[in-house]
Short mmCIF file of C-alpha atoms and ligand atoms in Angstrom, two decimals:
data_model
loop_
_atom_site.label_atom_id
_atom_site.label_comp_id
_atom_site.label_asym_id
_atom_site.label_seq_id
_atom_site.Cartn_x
_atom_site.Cartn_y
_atom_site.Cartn_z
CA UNK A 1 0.00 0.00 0.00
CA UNK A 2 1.24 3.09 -1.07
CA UNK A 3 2.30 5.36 1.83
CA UNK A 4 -0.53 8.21 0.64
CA UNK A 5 -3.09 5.07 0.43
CA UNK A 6 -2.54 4.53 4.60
CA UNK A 7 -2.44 8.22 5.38
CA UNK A 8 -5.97 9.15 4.12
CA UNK A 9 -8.33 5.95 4.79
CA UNK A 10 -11.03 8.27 3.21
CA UNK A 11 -10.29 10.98 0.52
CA UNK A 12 -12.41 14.01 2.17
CA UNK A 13 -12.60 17.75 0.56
CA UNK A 14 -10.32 18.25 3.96
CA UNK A 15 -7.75 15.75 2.69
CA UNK A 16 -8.06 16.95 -0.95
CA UNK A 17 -6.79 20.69 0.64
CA UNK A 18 -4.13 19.14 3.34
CA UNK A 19 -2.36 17.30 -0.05
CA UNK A 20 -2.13 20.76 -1.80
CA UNK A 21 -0.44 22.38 1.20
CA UNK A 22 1.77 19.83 1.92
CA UNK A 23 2.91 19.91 -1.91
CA UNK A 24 1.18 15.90 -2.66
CA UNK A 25 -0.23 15.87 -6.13
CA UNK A 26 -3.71 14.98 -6.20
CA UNK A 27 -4.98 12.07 -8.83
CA UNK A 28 -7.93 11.81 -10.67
CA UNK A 29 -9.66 9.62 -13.23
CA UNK A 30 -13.14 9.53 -14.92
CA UNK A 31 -15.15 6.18 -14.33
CA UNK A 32 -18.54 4.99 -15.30
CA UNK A 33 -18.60 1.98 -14.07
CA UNK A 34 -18.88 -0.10 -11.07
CA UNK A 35 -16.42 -2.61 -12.84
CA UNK A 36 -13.62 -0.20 -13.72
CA UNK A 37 -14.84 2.16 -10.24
CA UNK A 38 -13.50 -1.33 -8.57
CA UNK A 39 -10.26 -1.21 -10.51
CA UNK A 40 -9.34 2.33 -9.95
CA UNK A 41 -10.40 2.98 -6.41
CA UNK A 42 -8.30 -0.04 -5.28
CA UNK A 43 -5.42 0.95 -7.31
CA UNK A 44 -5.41 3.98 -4.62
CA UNK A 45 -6.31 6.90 -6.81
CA UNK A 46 -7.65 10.06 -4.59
CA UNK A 47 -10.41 11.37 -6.88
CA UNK A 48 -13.08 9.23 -9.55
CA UNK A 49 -15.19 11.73 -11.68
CA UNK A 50 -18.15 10.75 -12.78
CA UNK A 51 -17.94 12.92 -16.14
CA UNK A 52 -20.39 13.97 -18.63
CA UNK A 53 -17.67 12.71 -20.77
CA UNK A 54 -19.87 9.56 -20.40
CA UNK A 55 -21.72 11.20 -23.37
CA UNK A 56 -19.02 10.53 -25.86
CA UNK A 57 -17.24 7.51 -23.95
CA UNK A 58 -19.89 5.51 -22.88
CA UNK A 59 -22.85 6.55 -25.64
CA UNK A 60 -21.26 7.41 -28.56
CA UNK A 61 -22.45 10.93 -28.70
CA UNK A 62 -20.06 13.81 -30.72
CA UNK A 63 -20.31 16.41 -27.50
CA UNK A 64 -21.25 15.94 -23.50
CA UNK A 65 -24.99 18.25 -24.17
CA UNK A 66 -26.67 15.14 -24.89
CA UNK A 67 -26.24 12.87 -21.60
CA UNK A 68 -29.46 13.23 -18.92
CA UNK A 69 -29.53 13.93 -15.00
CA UNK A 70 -31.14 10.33 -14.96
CA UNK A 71 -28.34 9.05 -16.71
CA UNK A 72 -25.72 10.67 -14.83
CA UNK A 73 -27.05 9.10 -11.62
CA UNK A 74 -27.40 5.51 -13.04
CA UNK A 75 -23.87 5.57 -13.79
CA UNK A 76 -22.74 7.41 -10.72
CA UNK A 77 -24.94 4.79 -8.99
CA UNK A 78 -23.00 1.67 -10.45
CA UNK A 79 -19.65 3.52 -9.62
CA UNK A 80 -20.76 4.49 -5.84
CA UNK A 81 -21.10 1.07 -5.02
CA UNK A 82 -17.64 0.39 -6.17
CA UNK A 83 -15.89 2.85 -4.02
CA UNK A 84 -14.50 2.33 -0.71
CA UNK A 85 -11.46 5.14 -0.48
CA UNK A 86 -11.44 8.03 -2.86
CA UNK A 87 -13.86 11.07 -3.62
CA UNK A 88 -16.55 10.73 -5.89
CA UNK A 89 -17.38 14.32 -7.83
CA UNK A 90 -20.33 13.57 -10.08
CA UNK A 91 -21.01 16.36 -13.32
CA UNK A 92 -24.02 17.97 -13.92
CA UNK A 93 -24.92 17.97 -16.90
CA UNK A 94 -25.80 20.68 -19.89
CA UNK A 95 -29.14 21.77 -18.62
CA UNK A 96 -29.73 21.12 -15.08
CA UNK A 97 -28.22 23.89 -13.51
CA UNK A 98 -27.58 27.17 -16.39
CA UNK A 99 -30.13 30.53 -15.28
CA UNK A 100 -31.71 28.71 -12.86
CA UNK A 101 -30.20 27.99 -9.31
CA UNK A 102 -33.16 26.43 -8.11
CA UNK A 103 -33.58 24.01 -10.83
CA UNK A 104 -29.28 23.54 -10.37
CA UNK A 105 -30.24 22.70 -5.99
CA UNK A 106 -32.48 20.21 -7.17
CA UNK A 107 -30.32 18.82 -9.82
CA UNK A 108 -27.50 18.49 -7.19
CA UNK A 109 -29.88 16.99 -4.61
CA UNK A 110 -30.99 14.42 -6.66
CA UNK A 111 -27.46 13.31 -7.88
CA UNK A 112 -26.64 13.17 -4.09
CA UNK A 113 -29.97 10.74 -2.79
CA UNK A 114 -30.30 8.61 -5.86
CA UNK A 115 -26.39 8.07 -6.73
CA UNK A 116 -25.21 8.54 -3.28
CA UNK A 117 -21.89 10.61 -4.67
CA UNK A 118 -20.29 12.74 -2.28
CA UNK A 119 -19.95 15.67 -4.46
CA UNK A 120 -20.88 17.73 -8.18
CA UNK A 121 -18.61 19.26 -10.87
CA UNK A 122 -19.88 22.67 -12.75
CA UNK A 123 -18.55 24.05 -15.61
CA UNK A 124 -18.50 27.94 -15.52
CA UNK A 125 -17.38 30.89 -13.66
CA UNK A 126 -19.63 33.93 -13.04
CA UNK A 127 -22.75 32.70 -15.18
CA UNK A 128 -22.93 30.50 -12.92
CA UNK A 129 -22.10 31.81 -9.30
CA UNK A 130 -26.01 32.19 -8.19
CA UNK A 131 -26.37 28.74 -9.06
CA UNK A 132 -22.88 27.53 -7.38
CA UNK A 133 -24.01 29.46 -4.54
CA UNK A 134 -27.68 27.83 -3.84
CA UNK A 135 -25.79 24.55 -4.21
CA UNK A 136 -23.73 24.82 -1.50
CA UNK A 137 -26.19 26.21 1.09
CA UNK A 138 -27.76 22.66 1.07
CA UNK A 139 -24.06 21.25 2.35
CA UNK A 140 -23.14 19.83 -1.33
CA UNK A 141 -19.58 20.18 -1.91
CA UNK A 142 -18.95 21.48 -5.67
CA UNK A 143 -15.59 21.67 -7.78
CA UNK A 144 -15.53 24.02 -10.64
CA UNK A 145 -14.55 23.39 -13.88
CA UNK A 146 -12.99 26.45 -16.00
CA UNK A 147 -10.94 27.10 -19.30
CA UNK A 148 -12.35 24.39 -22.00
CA UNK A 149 -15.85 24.03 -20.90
CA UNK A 150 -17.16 20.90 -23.50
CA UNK A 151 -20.77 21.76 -22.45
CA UNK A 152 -20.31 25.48 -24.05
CA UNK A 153 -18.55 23.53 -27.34
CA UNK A 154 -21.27 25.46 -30.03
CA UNK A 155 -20.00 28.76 -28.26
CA UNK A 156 -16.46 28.43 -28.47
CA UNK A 157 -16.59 26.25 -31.67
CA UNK A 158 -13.50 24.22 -31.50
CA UNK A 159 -11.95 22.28 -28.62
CA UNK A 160 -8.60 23.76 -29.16
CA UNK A 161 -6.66 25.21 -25.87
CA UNK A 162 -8.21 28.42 -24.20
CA UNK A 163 -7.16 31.45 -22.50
CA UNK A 164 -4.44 32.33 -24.97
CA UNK A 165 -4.87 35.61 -24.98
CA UNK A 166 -5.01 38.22 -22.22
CA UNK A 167 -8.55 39.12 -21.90
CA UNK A 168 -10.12 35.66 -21.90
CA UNK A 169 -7.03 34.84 -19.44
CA UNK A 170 -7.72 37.76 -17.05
CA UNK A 171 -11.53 36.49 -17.15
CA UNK A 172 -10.57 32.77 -16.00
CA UNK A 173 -8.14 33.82 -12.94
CA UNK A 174 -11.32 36.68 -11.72
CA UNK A 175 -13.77 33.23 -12.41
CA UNK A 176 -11.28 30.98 -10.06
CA UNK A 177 -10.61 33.86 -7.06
CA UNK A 178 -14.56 33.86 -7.04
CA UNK A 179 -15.34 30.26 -7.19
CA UNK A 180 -12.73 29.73 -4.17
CA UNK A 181 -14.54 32.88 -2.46
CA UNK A 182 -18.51 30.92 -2.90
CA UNK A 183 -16.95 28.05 -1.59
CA UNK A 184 -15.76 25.61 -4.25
CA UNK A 185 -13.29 22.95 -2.72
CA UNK A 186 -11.52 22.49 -5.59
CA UNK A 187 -11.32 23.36 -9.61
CA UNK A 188 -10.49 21.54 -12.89
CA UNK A 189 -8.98 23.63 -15.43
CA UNK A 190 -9.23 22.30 -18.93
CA UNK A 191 -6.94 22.58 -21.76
CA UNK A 192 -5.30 26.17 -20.31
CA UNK A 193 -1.72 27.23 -20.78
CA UNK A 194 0.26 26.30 -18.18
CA UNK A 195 2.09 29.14 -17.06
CA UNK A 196 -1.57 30.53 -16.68
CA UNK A 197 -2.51 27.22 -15.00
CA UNK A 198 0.57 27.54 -12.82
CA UNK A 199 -0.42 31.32 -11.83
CA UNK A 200 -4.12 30.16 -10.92
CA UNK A 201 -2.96 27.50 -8.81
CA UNK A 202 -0.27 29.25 -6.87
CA UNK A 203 -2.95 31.95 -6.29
CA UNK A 204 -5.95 29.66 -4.54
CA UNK A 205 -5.77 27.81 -1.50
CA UNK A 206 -8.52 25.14 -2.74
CA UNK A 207 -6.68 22.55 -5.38
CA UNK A 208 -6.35 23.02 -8.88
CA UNK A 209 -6.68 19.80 -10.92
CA UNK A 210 -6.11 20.14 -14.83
CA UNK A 211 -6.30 18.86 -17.86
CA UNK A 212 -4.18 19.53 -20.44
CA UNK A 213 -3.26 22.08 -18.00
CA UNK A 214 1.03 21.69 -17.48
CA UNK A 215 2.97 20.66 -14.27
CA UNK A 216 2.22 23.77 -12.39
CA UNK A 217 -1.37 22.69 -10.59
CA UNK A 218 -2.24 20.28 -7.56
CA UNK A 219 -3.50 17.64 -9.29
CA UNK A 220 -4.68 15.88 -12.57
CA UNK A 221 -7.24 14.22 -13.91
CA UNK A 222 -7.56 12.02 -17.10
CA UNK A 223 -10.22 10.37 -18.79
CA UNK A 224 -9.35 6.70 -17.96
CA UNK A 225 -10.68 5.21 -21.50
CA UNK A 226 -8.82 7.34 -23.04
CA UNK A 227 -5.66 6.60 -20.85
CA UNK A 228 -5.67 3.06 -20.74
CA UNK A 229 -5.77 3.40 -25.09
CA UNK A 230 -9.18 2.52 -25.45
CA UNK A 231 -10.16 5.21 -27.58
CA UNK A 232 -8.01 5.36 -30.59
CA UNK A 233 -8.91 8.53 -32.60
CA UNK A 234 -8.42 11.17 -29.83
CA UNK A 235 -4.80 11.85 -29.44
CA UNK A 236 -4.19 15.30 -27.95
CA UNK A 237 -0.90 16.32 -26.61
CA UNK A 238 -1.41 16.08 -23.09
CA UNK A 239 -3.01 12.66 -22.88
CA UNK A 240 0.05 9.69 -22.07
CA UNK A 241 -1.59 6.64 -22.63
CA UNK A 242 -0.60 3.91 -20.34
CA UNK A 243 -2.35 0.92 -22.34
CA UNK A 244 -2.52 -0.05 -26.10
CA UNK A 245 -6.32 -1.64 -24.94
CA UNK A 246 -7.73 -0.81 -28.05
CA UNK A 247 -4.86 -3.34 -30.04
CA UNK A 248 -4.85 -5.68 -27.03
CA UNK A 249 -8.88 -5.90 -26.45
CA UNK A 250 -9.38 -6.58 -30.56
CA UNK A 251 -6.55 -9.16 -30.53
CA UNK A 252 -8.51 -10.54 -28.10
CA UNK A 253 -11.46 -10.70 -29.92
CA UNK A 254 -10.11 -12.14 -32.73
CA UNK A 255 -8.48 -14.98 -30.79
CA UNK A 256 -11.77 -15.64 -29.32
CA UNK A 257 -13.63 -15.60 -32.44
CA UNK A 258 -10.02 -17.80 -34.39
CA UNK A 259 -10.93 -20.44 -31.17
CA UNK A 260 -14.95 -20.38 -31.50
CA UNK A 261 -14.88 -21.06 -35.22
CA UNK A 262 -11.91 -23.65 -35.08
CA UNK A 263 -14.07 -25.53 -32.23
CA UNK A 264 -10.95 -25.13 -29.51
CA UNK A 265 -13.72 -23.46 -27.11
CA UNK A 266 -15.15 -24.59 -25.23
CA UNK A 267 -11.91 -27.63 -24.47
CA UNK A 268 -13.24 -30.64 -22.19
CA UNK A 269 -11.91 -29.11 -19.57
CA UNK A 270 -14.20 -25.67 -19.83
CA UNK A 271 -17.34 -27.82 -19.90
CA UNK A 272 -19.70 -29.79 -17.42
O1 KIV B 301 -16.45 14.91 -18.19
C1 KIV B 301 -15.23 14.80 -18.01
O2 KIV B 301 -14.62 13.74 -18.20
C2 KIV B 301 -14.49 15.99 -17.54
C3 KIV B 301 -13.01 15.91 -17.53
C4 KIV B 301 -12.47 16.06 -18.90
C5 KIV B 301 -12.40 16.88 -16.59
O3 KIV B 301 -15.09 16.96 -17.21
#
C-alpha cells in the first residue's frame, strides 16, 4: 500500500486541501462503471469523476450536451457502489443547472440521494455563481470546472486550448478567485496554458486539478478510457496513454472468435 493510500483511509474535501499544502499531487480519473470504479479505487487513486464525458465515452455521442440527470445518476450509482477510499465528484450535466439555481439545488440533490456521490462538478465561472451558490447552502460540496468548458462547445466552436490571450485569461483567474470565495473545494482547469494554470494555482488555496493544463497545478485528472488506449482517434498532446487496450482488447477478440470457429472453445476441460 502506497504510503498516501494509509495516510488518508477516506479521501475528504479536507484531505483533498491538506495534499495541496503539503505539496502531494492529487490524482484523478473519470469512471462509469462499477467494474472499472472497482479497478481504480483499489489501485489507490484520490479522486473518480463521474464525467459527462460519459456522453461521448460511454454513448457514442459527438459532444457531453446530450447525456441526462437520470443518466448521470445511473452511472454514478454503479460507480458508488464500487468505491471504498477516494472522492466521488459527479457532473451535472448541460441543462440542469444554467439561469436557474433552483432548478441547479435540485439537480445536485438528486445526484446526491439517488447516486449517493459525495460531491458535483460545474462548468463555468460567473454565469454560474447564483447557481454555485444555492448549491452549496444545502451542504453539497462542488468543484468548478474552467478554461475548456465541452458543455459550451457550439460557443467556443472548437476544442482547441483556451485562454491564450489576455482578456479571456484575465476572465478565468477573476472566475477561479470567485469560485474559491462561494466556496468551491476544488477546480479543474481544462486545456489552459500552463504558465496561466501555474499562476491560478499558486494563487488559490482550494486545489487546482487540470487537464491539459502543465505541471504547475495540484492535481490531474484524465479520462481513464482514453488513458488506458481505449479510444483510438483522440490523441491530444497532453493525454500519455498507459495501455494499447484498443490493439490488445481486438486481438482478443479475434483470438476468441479464431478459437470459436476452429471448435478449440469450449476444451473438455471448460465444460460440465
Ligand atoms: O467529463 C469529463 O470527463 C471531464 C473531464 C475532462 C475533466 O469533465
Amino acid at each position: 500500500m502506497s504510503a498516501a493510500k494509509k495516510k488518508y483511509k477516506k479521501i475528504t474535501t479536507k484531505s483533498l486541501v491538506e495534499m495541496k499544502s503539503n505539496g502531494e499531487k492529487i490524482s484523478m480519473l473519470t469512471a462509469y462503471d462499477y467494474t472499472m470504479a472497482k479497478i481504480i479505487d483499489h489501485a489507490g487513486i484520490d479522486m473518480i469523476l463521474v464525467g459527462d464525458s460519459a456522453s461521448n465515452v460511454m454513448a457514442g455521442h459527438e459532444t457531453t450536451l446530450p447525456i441526462t440527470l437520470d443518466q448521470m445518476i445511473y452511472h454514478a450509482s454503479s460507480v458508488i457502489r464500487a468505491v471504498d477510499r477516494c472522492l466521488v465528484v459527479v457532473d451535472l450535466p448541460f441543462g440542469t443547472y444554467q439561469g436557474n439555481s433552483r432548478k441547479a439545488l435540485a439537480s445536485a440533490i438528486r445526484i446526491m440521494k439517488e447516486s449517493g456521490g459525495h460531491s458535483v462538478k460545474l462548468e463555468g465561472g460567473e454565469e454560474i455563481s447564483e447557481s454555485i451558490s444555492r448549491i452549496l447552502t444545502a451542504g453539497i460540496p462542488v468543484m468548478g470546472h474552467l478554461g475548456l468548458t465541452p458543455q459550451s462547445i457550439y460557443k467556443f466552436g472548437t476544442y482547441t486550448v483556451r485562454a491564450k490571450e489576455e482578456e479571456e485569461a484575465e476572465k478565468l483567474k477573476k472566475d477561479a478567485k470567485l469560485l474559491e470565495s462561494l466556496g468551491c473545494f476544488a477546480l479543474v482547469l481544462e486545456k489552459v496554458p500552463s504558465k496561466l494554470a501555474k499562476e491560478v494555482a499558486d494563487s488559490l488555496s482550494i486545489p487546482v486539478i487540470g487537464i491539459g493544463a502543465g505541471d504547475g497545478v495540484d492535481g490531474q485528472v484524465l479520462v481513464t478510457h482514453d488513458m488506458f488506449g481505449m479510444t483510438h482517434e483522440f490523441s491530444p498532446r497532453f493525454l500519455r496513454r498507459y495501455l494499447d487496450l484498443y490493439t490488445d482488447m481486438g486481438n482478443a477478440v479475434k483470438s476468441y472468435i479464431s478459437d470459436v470457429k476452429s471448435k478449440d472453445f469450449p476444451s473438455k476441460k471448460e465444460q460440465y
